[in-house]
Short mmCIF file of C-alpha atoms in Angstrom, two decimals:
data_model
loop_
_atom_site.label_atom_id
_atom_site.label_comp_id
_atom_site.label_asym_id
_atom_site.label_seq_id
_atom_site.Cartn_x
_atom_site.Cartn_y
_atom_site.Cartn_z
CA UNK A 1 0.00 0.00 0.00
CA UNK A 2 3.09 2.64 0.45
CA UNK A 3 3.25 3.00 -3.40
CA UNK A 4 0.21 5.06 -3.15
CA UNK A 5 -0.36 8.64 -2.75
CA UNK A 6 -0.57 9.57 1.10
CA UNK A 7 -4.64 10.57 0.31
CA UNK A 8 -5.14 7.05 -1.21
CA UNK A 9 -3.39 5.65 1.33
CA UNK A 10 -5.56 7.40 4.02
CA UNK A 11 -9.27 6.13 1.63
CA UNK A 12 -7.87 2.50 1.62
CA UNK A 13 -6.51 2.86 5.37
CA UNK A 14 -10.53 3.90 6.88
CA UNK A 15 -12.15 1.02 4.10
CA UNK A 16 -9.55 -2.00 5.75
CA UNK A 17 -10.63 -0.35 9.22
CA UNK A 18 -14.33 -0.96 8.50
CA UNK A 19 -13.47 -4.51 7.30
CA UNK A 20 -11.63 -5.56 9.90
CA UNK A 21 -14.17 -4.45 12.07
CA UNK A 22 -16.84 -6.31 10.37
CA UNK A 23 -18.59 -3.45 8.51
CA UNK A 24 -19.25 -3.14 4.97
CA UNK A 25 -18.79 -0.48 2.21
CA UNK A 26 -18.91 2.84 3.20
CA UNK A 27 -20.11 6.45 0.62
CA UNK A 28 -18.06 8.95 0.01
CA UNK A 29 -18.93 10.61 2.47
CA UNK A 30 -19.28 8.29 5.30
CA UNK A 31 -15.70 7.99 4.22
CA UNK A 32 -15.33 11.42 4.53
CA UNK A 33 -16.32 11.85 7.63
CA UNK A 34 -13.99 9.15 9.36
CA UNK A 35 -10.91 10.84 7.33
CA UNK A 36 -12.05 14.09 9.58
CA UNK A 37 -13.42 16.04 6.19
CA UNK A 38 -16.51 18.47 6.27
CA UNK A 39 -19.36 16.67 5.01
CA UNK A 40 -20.14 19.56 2.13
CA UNK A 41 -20.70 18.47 -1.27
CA UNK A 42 -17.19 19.54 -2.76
CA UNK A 43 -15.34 17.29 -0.17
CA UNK A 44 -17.45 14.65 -0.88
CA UNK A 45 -17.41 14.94 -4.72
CA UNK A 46 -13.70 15.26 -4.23
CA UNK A 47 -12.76 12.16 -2.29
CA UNK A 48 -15.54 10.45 -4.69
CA UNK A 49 -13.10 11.02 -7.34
CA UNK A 50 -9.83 10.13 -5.68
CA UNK A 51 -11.70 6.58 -4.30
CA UNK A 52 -12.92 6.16 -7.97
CA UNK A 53 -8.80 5.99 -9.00
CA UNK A 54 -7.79 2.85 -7.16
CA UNK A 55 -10.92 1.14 -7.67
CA UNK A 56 -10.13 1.36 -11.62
CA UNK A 57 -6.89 0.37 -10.68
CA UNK A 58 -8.14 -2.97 -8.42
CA UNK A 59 -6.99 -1.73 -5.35
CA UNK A 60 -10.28 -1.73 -3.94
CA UNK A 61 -14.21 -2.24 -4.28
CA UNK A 62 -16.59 -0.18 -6.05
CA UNK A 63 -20.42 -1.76 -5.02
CA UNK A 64 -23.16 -1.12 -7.21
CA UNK A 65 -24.85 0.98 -4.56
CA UNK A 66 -21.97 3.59 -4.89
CA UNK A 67 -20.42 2.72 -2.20
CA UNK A 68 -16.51 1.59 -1.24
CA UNK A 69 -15.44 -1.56 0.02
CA UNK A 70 -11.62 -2.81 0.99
CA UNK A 71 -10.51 -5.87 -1.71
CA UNK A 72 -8.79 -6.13 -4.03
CA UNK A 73 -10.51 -7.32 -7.72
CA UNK A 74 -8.98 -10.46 -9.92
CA UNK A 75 -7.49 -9.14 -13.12
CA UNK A 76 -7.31 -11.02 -16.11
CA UNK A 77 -3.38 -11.36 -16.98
CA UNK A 78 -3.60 -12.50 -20.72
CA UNK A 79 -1.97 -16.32 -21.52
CA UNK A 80 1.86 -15.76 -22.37
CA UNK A 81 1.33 -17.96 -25.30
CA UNK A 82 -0.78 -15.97 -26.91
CA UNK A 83 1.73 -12.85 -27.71
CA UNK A 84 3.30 -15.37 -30.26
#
């Protein structure tokens, strides 16, 4: 996890919290407001965005209900034989 960005690293470190403690995905802005952020609409939007980043990238969950989970999702790595 240290070869994120210290603001990813502070998303992924409140979603492993809530797993570890048993609780599922959070919002934006439940996230938010455990990262100690004001619960107005541009913070929210904002860490939206930077949560959306690593969940392209696998890092973690995005549920259909919008909301952000810790995991990490399988990638497909193409067979080796097939570049021939």
């Amino acid at each position: 996890m240290t070869v994120l960005a210290p603001d990813y690293q502070c998303i992924l470190g409140v979603l492993e919290q809530q797993r570890s403690t048993g609780h599922g995905p959070l919002r934006a802005k439940e996230i938010a407001v455990e990262l100690g952020l004001d619960a107005t609409s541009a913070k929210v939007e904002g860490l939206r965005s930077k949560a959306r980043r690593p969940a392209e990238r696998g890092w973690l969950l995005l549920e259909a209900s919008g909301a952000f989970s810790a995991g990490r999702r399988t990638v497909a790595v193409p067979d080796v034989g097939s570049f021939a």
